[in-house]
XYZ file of C-alpha atoms in Angstrom:
584
model
C 106.576 -79.580 -110.589
C 109.740 -81.180 -110.867
C 110.853 -83.597 -113.898
C 110.034 -86.601 -111.626
C 106.685 -86.157 -109.550
C 107.092 -87.015 -105.898
C 104.138 -89.194 -104.373
C 103.585 -89.410 -100.811
C 101.739 -92.841 -99.762
C 100.462 -92.858 -96.298
C 99.804 -96.524 -95.092
C 102.035 -99.420 -95.022
C 99.648 -102.099 -95.317
C 99.030 -104.408 -98.510
C 97.423 -101.389 -100.471
C 99.752 -98.845 -99.453
C 102.959 -101.256 -100.152
C 101.435 -102.317 -103.418
C 100.873 -98.498 -104.497
C 104.189 -97.646 -103.514
C 105.504 -100.421 -105.734
C 103.221 -99.946 -108.839
C 104.275 -96.218 -108.821
C 107.876 -96.786 -108.297
C 107.897 -99.127 -111.077
C 106.267 -96.485 -113.216
C 109.257 -94.273 -112.641
C 107.941 -91.976 -110.073
C 109.587 -90.826 -107.030
C 107.783 -92.346 -103.905
C 107.744 -92.011 -100.055
C 105.623 -94.265 -98.159
C 104.985 -93.571 -94.379
C 103.254 -95.898 -91.824
C 102.902 -95.092 -88.346
C 104.057 -98.643 -87.048
C 105.702 -101.595 -88.829
C 104.431 -102.789 -92.174
C 100.992 -104.484 -91.618
C 100.397 -102.526 -88.420
C 96.804 -102.095 -89.265
C 94.017 -104.476 -90.971
C 96.754 -106.315 -93.231
C 98.374 -107.754 -90.178
C 95.160 -108.567 -88.467
C 93.384 -110.694 -91.105
C 92.556 -114.628 -91.459
C 95.039 -115.068 -94.059
C 92.613 -116.256 -96.827
C 93.354 -115.927 -100.523
C 89.850 -115.655 -101.741
C 88.682 -117.413 -104.624
C 85.489 -115.309 -104.442
C 83.331 -117.906 -103.373
C 82.282 -115.936 -100.222
C 80.941 -113.113 -101.952
C 79.508 -115.125 -105.030
C 75.749 -114.714 -103.779
C 75.988 -111.292 -101.894
C 78.382 -109.135 -103.769
C 79.174 -110.767 -107.308
C 81.373 -107.719 -108.401
C 83.805 -108.364 -105.592
C 83.849 -112.263 -106.162
C 84.678 -111.605 -109.814
C 87.736 -109.563 -108.419
C 88.723 -112.023 -106.270
C 88.990 -114.636 -108.695
C 90.769 -112.657 -111.059
C 93.512 -111.440 -108.440
C 93.721 -114.975 -107.130
C 94.995 -116.186 -110.128
C 97.379 -113.267 -110.455
C 98.957 -113.582 -107.224
C 99.530 -117.293 -107.257
C 101.816 -116.061 -110.225
C 103.573 -112.990 -108.795
C 103.731 -113.932 -105.053
C 103.960 -117.701 -105.239
C 106.387 -117.832 -102.048
C 103.415 -116.167 -100.138
C 100.739 -118.400 -101.069
C 99.740 -121.830 -100.609
C 96.860 -123.128 -102.768
C 95.185 -125.237 -99.802
C 91.873 -125.493 -101.931
C 88.427 -124.596 -100.312
C 85.365 -126.038 -99.308
C 81.788 -124.491 -98.449
C 80.369 -127.170 -96.440
C 76.658 -127.796 -95.755
C 75.208 -129.276 -92.363
C 71.966 -130.699 -92.361
C 70.257 -127.532 -90.685
C 71.832 -125.201 -93.457
C 69.443 -124.199 -96.273
C 69.509 -126.263 -99.457
C 68.245 -123.470 -101.549
C 71.289 -121.323 -100.481
C 73.652 -124.112 -101.299
C 72.421 -123.989 -104.760
C 72.521 -120.063 -104.818
C 76.112 -120.235 -103.772
C 76.998 -122.927 -106.395
C 75.120 -120.799 -109.344
C 76.916 -117.784 -108.047
C 80.510 -119.256 -108.301
C 80.039 -120.327 -111.750
C 78.348 -117.115 -112.671
C 81.595 -115.486 -111.636
C 84.025 -117.576 -113.183
C 85.012 -119.494 -109.916
C 85.565 -122.877 -110.717
C 83.185 -125.001 -108.219
C 82.034 -128.651 -107.838
C 79.541 -130.299 -105.553
C 81.283 -133.111 -103.775
C 79.237 -135.608 -101.206
C 79.916 -135.510 -97.383
C 81.797 -138.728 -97.528
C 84.129 -137.269 -100.360
C 84.583 -134.119 -98.147
C 85.690 -136.282 -95.231
C 88.091 -138.028 -97.290
C 89.865 -134.661 -97.931
C 89.381 -133.501 -94.218
C 88.821 -136.299 -91.914
C 88.123 -134.131 -89.202
C 85.032 -132.374 -90.647
C 81.740 -133.237 -88.873
C 80.211 -136.837 -89.523
C 76.930 -135.138 -90.395
C 78.303 -132.694 -92.981
C 75.934 -133.372 -96.177
C 77.968 -132.197 -98.831
C 80.437 -129.441 -100.107
C 81.574 -127.130 -103.032
C 85.104 -127.059 -103.988
C 86.646 -123.678 -104.783
C 90.131 -122.411 -105.044
C 90.675 -120.628 -102.085
C 94.308 -120.732 -100.731
C 96.274 -119.296 -98.038
C 98.530 -116.286 -98.106
C 101.079 -114.631 -95.752
C 100.125 -111.085 -95.480
C 103.507 -110.023 -93.654
C 105.567 -111.822 -96.370
C 103.685 -110.162 -98.983
C 103.926 -106.661 -97.958
C 107.399 -106.955 -97.024
C 108.144 -108.170 -100.539
C 106.129 -105.183 -102.171
C 108.015 -102.894 -99.867
C 111.451 -104.282 -100.753
C 110.373 -104.224 -104.541
C 109.271 -100.461 -103.983
C 112.819 -99.892 -102.391
C 114.581 -101.776 -105.336
C 112.813 -99.127 -107.572
C 113.896 -96.250 -105.721
C 111.072 -95.819 -103.073
C 111.669 -94.491 -99.602
C 109.950 -96.690 -97.085
C 109.844 -94.981 -93.526
C 108.112 -97.187 -90.696
C 107.283 -95.890 -87.431
C 106.332 -92.182 -88.750
C 103.226 -91.009 -88.155
C 101.539 -88.138 -90.027
C 100.803 -85.379 -87.861
C 99.189 -82.896 -90.439
C 98.724 -82.225 -94.245
C 100.242 -79.477 -95.615
C 97.718 -77.549 -97.422
C 98.366 -74.624 -99.766
C 95.897 -72.537 -101.883
C 93.385 -75.469 -101.597
C 95.653 -78.180 -102.600
C 97.591 -80.646 -100.523
C 101.207 -80.295 -100.952
C 102.784 -82.458 -98.650
C 102.766 -84.050 -95.166
C 104.169 -83.065 -91.785
C 105.500 -86.491 -89.933
C 107.090 -87.412 -86.615
C 109.662 -90.063 -86.837
C 109.638 -92.322 -83.985
C 113.605 -92.913 -84.061
C 115.003 -90.872 -87.122
C 114.615 -91.237 -90.650
C 115.617 -94.916 -92.019
C 115.620 -98.454 -90.552
C 114.187 -98.156 -86.862
C 117.013 -98.279 -84.270
C 115.974 -98.358 -80.339
C 117.189 -95.359 -78.409
C 117.889 -93.269 -81.416
C 116.308 -89.591 -81.110
C 113.184 -88.920 -83.371
C 112.300 -85.859 -84.777
C 109.871 -84.159 -87.218
C 109.991 -83.614 -91.079
C 107.945 -81.855 -93.707
C 107.825 -84.113 -96.753
C 106.680 -81.996 -100.082
C 104.664 -83.818 -102.719
C 103.011 -83.408 -105.958
C 100.325 -85.901 -104.720
C 99.280 -87.768 -101.690
C 97.509 -91.122 -101.660
C 95.606 -91.984 -98.401
C 95.869 -95.580 -98.275
C 95.268 -95.982 -94.518
C 92.298 -98.140 -94.508
C 90.173 -98.111 -91.286
C 92.145 -94.794 -90.451
C 91.515 -92.912 -93.724
C 88.748 -90.870 -91.779
C 91.527 -89.617 -89.502
C 93.887 -88.464 -92.514
C 90.523 -86.957 -94.211
C 90.048 -84.941 -91.023
C 93.420 -83.363 -91.148
C 92.440 -81.763 -94.678
C 88.836 -80.958 -93.507
C 87.370 -83.586 -95.959
C 84.792 -86.104 -94.801
C 85.804 -90.034 -95.633
C 83.021 -92.201 -94.322
C 84.562 -95.271 -93.442
C 83.077 -97.606 -91.229
C 85.389 -99.791 -89.139
C 84.063 -103.378 -88.482
C 85.979 -105.557 -85.817
C 86.456 -109.067 -86.089
C 87.974 -111.685 -83.770
C 90.395 -114.306 -84.958
C 91.738 -117.174 -82.885
C 95.173 -119.415 -83.706
C 95.187 -123.045 -83.041
C 98.661 -124.866 -82.103
C 98.455 -127.052 -85.316
C 96.557 -127.399 -88.405
C 93.138 -129.293 -87.681
C 92.685 -128.995 -91.630
C 94.644 -128.591 -94.749
C 91.773 -126.892 -96.636
C 90.324 -123.681 -96.134
C 86.736 -124.608 -94.820
C 83.878 -122.428 -95.147
C 80.411 -122.678 -93.703
C 77.731 -122.542 -96.570
C 75.149 -120.477 -95.348
C 73.922 -116.702 -95.743
C 76.082 -114.146 -93.432
C 76.721 -115.015 -89.923
C 79.858 -115.120 -87.543
C 82.314 -117.803 -86.988
C 82.207 -119.567 -90.375
C 85.865 -120.120 -91.740
C 88.914 -122.122 -90.804
C 92.142 -121.302 -92.640
C 95.135 -123.533 -92.384
C 98.244 -121.082 -92.239
C 101.877 -122.247 -91.894
C 101.961 -124.644 -88.982
C 98.646 -123.385 -87.669
C 94.862 -122.954 -88.252
C 93.094 -119.526 -87.969
C 89.313 -119.366 -87.193
C 87.245 -116.546 -87.952
C 85.352 -114.327 -87.693
C 82.833 -111.761 -86.256
C 81.421 -108.645 -88.098
C 80.686 -105.734 -85.472
C 80.891 -102.090 -86.207
C 82.981 -99.697 -84.052
C 83.485 -95.989 -83.504
C 87.250 -96.091 -83.606
C 89.666 -98.531 -85.295
C 92.060 -97.833 -82.369
C 89.737 -98.146 -79.484
C 87.129 -100.990 -79.246
C 86.532 -103.978 -76.699
C 87.805 -107.411 -77.042
C 85.831 -109.582 -75.244
C 86.370 -113.267 -74.177
C 82.857 -114.334 -75.032
C 83.759 -113.593 -78.751
C 86.399 -116.016 -78.791
C 84.281 -118.606 -76.922
C 81.543 -118.286 -79.407
C 83.374 -118.501 -82.177
C 85.108 -121.871 -81.073
C 81.784 -123.440 -80.238
C 80.126 -122.368 -83.521
C 82.955 -123.660 -85.630
C 83.267 -126.867 -83.613
C 80.058 -127.854 -85.244
C 81.874 -128.337 -88.504
C 85.021 -129.357 -87.015
C 84.141 -131.132 -83.554
C 87.746 -131.543 -82.516
C 87.738 -127.694 -81.990
C 85.966 -127.838 -79.034
C 88.909 -129.341 -77.036
C 91.808 -128.064 -79.351
C 94.824 -125.809 -78.030
C 94.535 -122.132 -78.919
C 97.640 -120.098 -79.051
C 96.371 -116.576 -79.494
C 93.531 -114.435 -80.434
C 93.579 -111.154 -82.284
C 91.038 -108.699 -83.498
C 91.219 -106.676 -86.791
C 89.335 -103.962 -88.000
C 88.097 -104.086 -91.508
C 87.769 -100.510 -93.435
C 84.386 -100.773 -94.878
C 83.084 -98.001 -97.173
C 79.696 -97.308 -98.843
C 78.377 -94.360 -100.460
C 76.642 -92.253 -97.867
C 73.181 -92.640 -99.790
C 73.102 -96.294 -99.377
C 72.806 -96.458 -95.478
C 73.318 -99.968 -94.894
C 72.738 -100.675 -90.976
C 74.267 -104.162 -90.898
C 78.083 -104.133 -91.469
C 77.892 -107.613 -93.251
C 75.628 -106.058 -95.864
C 78.469 -103.443 -96.962
C 80.099 -104.270 -100.204
C 83.597 -105.635 -99.998
C 84.372 -103.615 -103.338
C 86.779 -100.826 -103.182
C 86.242 -97.091 -104.003
C 88.549 -94.359 -105.329
C 87.976 -91.122 -103.807
C 89.178 -88.327 -105.977
C 89.249 -85.129 -103.446
C 89.566 -82.784 -106.207
C 86.475 -83.692 -107.881
C 84.556 -84.705 -104.559
C 85.500 -82.100 -102.182
C 87.261 -79.265 -104.165
C 90.526 -80.530 -102.431
C 93.487 -81.135 -104.903
C 96.641 -82.987 -104.213
C 95.001 -86.119 -102.549
C 93.333 -89.224 -103.218
C 91.873 -91.768 -100.914
C 91.317 -95.433 -101.593
C 89.053 -97.467 -99.112
C 87.394 -100.715 -98.872
C 88.379 -103.829 -100.831
C 90.326 -106.628 -99.329
C 93.767 -108.319 -98.951
C 93.213 -110.334 -102.156
C 92.538 -107.460 -104.311
C 95.435 -105.135 -103.128
C 97.225 -105.164 -106.185
C 94.074 -104.035 -108.376
C 93.566 -101.486 -105.836
C 96.995 -100.361 -106.292
C 96.964 -100.223 -109.984
C 93.636 -98.286 -109.956
C 94.963 -95.609 -107.818
C 98.415 -95.614 -109.382
C 96.799 -95.106 -112.830
C 94.529 -91.948 -111.387
C 97.840 -90.493 -110.137
C 99.628 -90.791 -113.319
C 96.594 -89.205 -114.981
C 96.950 -86.253 -112.326
C 100.611 -85.716 -112.675
C 100.954 -86.324 -116.312
C 102.982 -89.578 -116.400
C 102.115 -91.816 -119.148
C 103.427 -95.316 -117.791
C 101.879 -98.627 -117.932
C 101.375 -101.090 -115.015
C 103.392 -104.061 -114.787
C 102.609 -105.419 -111.285
C 100.387 -108.257 -112.556
C 103.443 -109.499 -114.687
C 106.502 -109.030 -112.730
C 106.912 -111.259 -109.662
C 107.824 -109.902 -106.342
C 111.048 -110.381 -104.625
C 111.286 -114.204 -103.422
C 108.971 -115.291 -106.421
C 111.187 -114.705 -109.389
C 111.838 -118.142 -110.859
C 110.026 -119.910 -108.029
C 110.103 -123.162 -110.210
C 113.839 -123.561 -109.106
C 112.547 -123.940 -105.192
C 113.341 -127.331 -105.101
C 116.654 -127.201 -106.860
C 117.803 -124.729 -104.086
C 116.952 -127.464 -101.205
C 118.876 -130.081 -103.034
C 121.621 -127.654 -103.651
C 122.076 -126.533 -100.049
C 121.115 -130.164 -98.747
C 117.949 -128.839 -96.993
C 116.206 -132.307 -96.505
C 115.313 -131.552 -92.869
C 112.017 -129.914 -92.105
C 113.690 -126.715 -91.025
C 115.971 -126.311 -94.052
C 112.897 -126.948 -96.423
C 110.955 -124.382 -94.558
C 113.465 -121.798 -94.723
C 113.596 -122.098 -98.573
C 109.921 -122.085 -98.917
C 109.728 -118.739 -96.824
C 112.578 -117.150 -98.961
C 111.623 -118.445 -102.333
C 114.048 -117.177 -104.940
C 116.057 -115.267 -102.486
C 117.249 -118.678 -100.829
C 120.624 -118.610 -102.602
C 121.464 -115.047 -101.426
C 120.440 -115.637 -97.831
C 121.461 -119.335 -96.962
C 124.595 -119.500 -99.006
C 126.959 -118.679 -96.176
C 129.959 -120.283 -94.652
C 129.358 -119.200 -91.039
C 127.188 -121.532 -88.672
C 123.218 -121.289 -89.376
C 121.921 -122.675 -86.365
C 118.027 -122.673 -85.992
C 116.837 -119.771 -83.777
C 113.414 -120.411 -83.506
C 112.350 -124.070 -83.185
C 108.682 -123.870 -83.575
C 108.593 -122.024 -86.936
C 112.179 -123.192 -88.061
C 113.578 -120.071 -88.629
C 117.627 -119.970 -89.092
C 120.126 -117.481 -88.013
C 120.963 -116.441 -91.649
C 117.367 -115.377 -92.140
C 117.129 -113.391 -88.772
C 120.236 -111.544 -89.763
C 118.834 -110.937 -93.415
C 115.684 -109.394 -91.777
C 117.758 -107.105 -89.235
C 119.573 -105.651 -92.247
C 116.148 -104.204 -93.096
C 114.387 -103.969 -90.069
C 116.907 -102.546 -87.799
C 116.679 -103.174 -83.954
C 112.954 -103.904 -84.611
C 112.363 -107.186 -83.449
C 108.987 -107.248 -84.239
C 109.795 -106.252 -87.896
C 112.193 -109.305 -87.923
C 109.225 -111.504 -86.577
C 106.754 -110.573 -89.636
C 109.414 -110.876 -92.242
C 110.372 -114.470 -90.746
C 107.763 -115.846 -88.373
C 110.270 -116.294 -85.758
C 108.380 -116.406 -82.304
C 105.016 -117.070 -83.912
C 104.715 -120.855 -83.223
C 103.495 -122.815 -80.218
C 105.725 -121.434 -77.628
C 104.773 -117.673 -78.892
C 108.380 -116.625 -78.259
C 109.077 -118.502 -74.934
C 112.223 -120.276 -76.214
C 113.432 -117.893 -78.877
C 112.834 -114.273 -77.814
C 116.156 -113.956 -76.063
C 117.931 -115.938 -79.135
C 116.230 -113.474 -81.429
C 117.617 -110.351 -78.915
C 121.165 -112.038 -79.100
C 121.368 -111.807 -82.920
C 121.483 -107.740 -82.393
C 124.615 -107.799 -80.094
C 126.935 -107.445 -83.160
C 125.834 -104.169 -84.061
C 123.672 -102.620 -81.061
C 124.635 -101.697 -77.577
C 123.128 -103.548 -74.744
C 120.206 -100.918 -73.889
C 119.070 -100.892 -77.462
C 118.821 -104.682 -77.416
C 117.185 -104.674 -74.076
C 114.680 -102.189 -75.318
C 113.850 -104.196 -78.420
C 113.570 -107.493 -76.535
C 111.226 -105.956 -74.156
C 109.149 -104.591 -76.906
C 108.938 -108.206 -78.635
C 107.926 -109.845 -75.391
C 105.346 -107.553 -74.666
C 103.828 -107.820 -78.024
C 104.046 -111.516 -77.726
C 102.264 -111.635 -74.426
C 99.582 -109.517 -75.376
C 97.713 -111.897 -77.916
C 97.732 -114.838 -75.511
C 95.521 -113.176 -72.766
C 92.284 -114.587 -74.525
C 93.753 -118.153 -74.717
C 94.930 -118.740 -71.000
C 93.419 -122.173 -70.527
C 94.444 -125.955 -70.563
C 98.063 -126.101 -72.115
C 98.333 -122.777 -73.482
C 98.012 -121.622 -69.928
C 100.863 -123.965 -68.732
C 102.922 -122.411 -71.827
C 102.303 -119.136 -70.791
C 103.292 -120.030 -67.202
C 106.604 -121.826 -68.717
C 107.487 -118.532 -70.702
C 106.859 -116.770 -67.274
C 109.292 -118.644 -65.605
C 111.658 -118.664 -68.406
C 111.683 -114.681 -68.738
C 110.315 -113.365 -65.339
C 111.948 -115.600 -63.020
C 114.989 -117.366 -64.564
C 115.866 -114.082 -66.185
C 114.286 -111.914 -63.680
C 112.705 -109.581 -66.302
C 109.596 -108.623 -64.289
C 111.185 -106.530 -61.596
C 114.856 -106.363 -62.577
C 116.288 -103.069 -60.889
C 119.167 -103.312 -63.150
C 116.253 -102.447 -66.264
C 115.570 -99.128 -64.919
C 112.016 -100.074 -64.463
C 111.654 -101.165 -68.166
C 110.980 -104.835 -67.641
C 108.017 -106.517 -69.156
C 104.910 -106.106 -67.031
C 103.996 -109.760 -65.947
C 101.691 -108.541 -63.274
C 98.702 -110.341 -64.495
C 100.495 -113.533 -63.495
C 100.865 -112.388 -59.980
C 97.152 -110.947 -59.311
C 96.015 -114.519 -58.437
C 93.892 -116.891 -60.133
C 90.522 -114.643 -59.993
C 92.149 -111.659 -61.877
C 90.299 -110.433 -64.740
C 88.336 -113.800 -64.822
C 85.060 -114.269 -66.545
C 83.451 -116.184 -64.111
C 80.595 -117.110 -66.384
C 82.739 -118.455 -69.083
C 82.424 -122.033 -69.757
C 81.277 -122.724 -66.504
C 82.441 -125.896 -64.598
C 85.344 -126.367 -66.879
C 88.063 -125.133 -64.704
C 88.553 -121.758 -66.359
C 88.697 -123.031 -69.737
C 88.791 -119.976 -71.909
C 87.764 -118.045 -68.980
C 90.686 -115.986 -67.558
C 91.396 -113.181 -69.842
C 93.163 -109.999 -69.295
C 92.131 -106.947 -70.877
C 92.501 -106.165 -74.664
C 95.713 -105.452 -76.411
C 95.687 -107.979 -78.913
C 96.161 -105.992 -81.991
C 98.372 -108.285 -84.111
C 98.495 -111.320 -86.223
C 99.899 -114.698 -85.160
């Protein structure tokens, strides 16, 4: 073993990025590898709730206590990623009074601030709540941007010397004399930041210890070393609305069930969710009826949702885990706690540890736990500092309003830029060059796009998750070409076209379950702009690499669900198959 142990972290979600940051801050040599973009897996496919713990205060009090503890930590260290919306657990007349009292008592037992308010008081807070809501419990829920959070963790890890490799797939583990001593990987476009058209290659990365932080994919990594990791993937659907129907996180106060939460997030609201166990985190059905049922059920709490415009739906897979001897048959019964699997002790396989279960709110606690373990294994005595040192963008966040005044940012667009960048605003926005708005829906400026390109390379989806560009109502209809234009100074035309095509394809796939009403009109306008005006669907000059808009041309009956919302002119009825594997 060298002077400085080298640790490979597999997985670029919240836990993996948080672990890379923690270990790098303790002085270890760290390489993180991720098969897609950062947040490619579960982290990028969640509803964005910063849990108070209230959702688990009856059924899983250990998880609830962890949530409120980390809720307070993240408000401090990741303030530019968090909006403290507050939360309500609302009770309808048909909901159990006994369960409402259990929820209130459970919150207080777990140290979660909770108060009862009347239905009238709840409607004063949120006027669009149903008129027959009886009462509600207030809790300190919030909204958190998982993309910004993970990018900040990765940036901090790099600042402390870590190597971050996205679009890098682990193809095998290197095992010698019963110990994992490294990983074999395949780079999509070569080591370093991604550039379309650059040849990839393979690499063997030696390690003193490997951390498996791949969430729902943990079992695949375990298979490479011949160990069983009994993750039980559970899919859930979420739907994004075009505006914020509420400014408070709204939870239905009832025992386990689907479609029981609405989270205000940036300019939108995210509806969630379902809970259905699947065999494969990469291969499962995405069905229109799931979206329909969720909207219909949540309209019981917020009636205007039944007629509101949706802009996108997506599915995520929870990495649920429970010890094999528990044997729960319903995924809603499985604990949301996390587990550290020491494979040396558990399976006789040294050199690798897996961390499974948990949730985004507790990612930092999970990272601290596994980093403590790794340091013990490799003989490093170093304390965790991640609960005290702010992430990049959250240092001196109290100066945020000063930045707004300094740069004359009194417009909504300018203020949103500073809110996204936090304490990095000075570095990014202080420019003498023109700084027009590139994405009108989300108010993203050229300076932010170019700042993201420095890290992301030609990967416009990586730019998207760092800035929110193309994530608004038009879903990139008016800005994808503008984003591609920002690559022209550094990259040649084939590279820019490949990046542009990839972004358009990603933006399209999540809209397939939202094609009704005004959003169908928006999609047709996007088609007119991209496929017709720009001739991108069948452009011979693009060598056949244009975006496939064939679903538009197949006719009104293509892939339609004839029974969905019968008699409602196809409302939420025409849905192409699958593919919506990303957040908003």
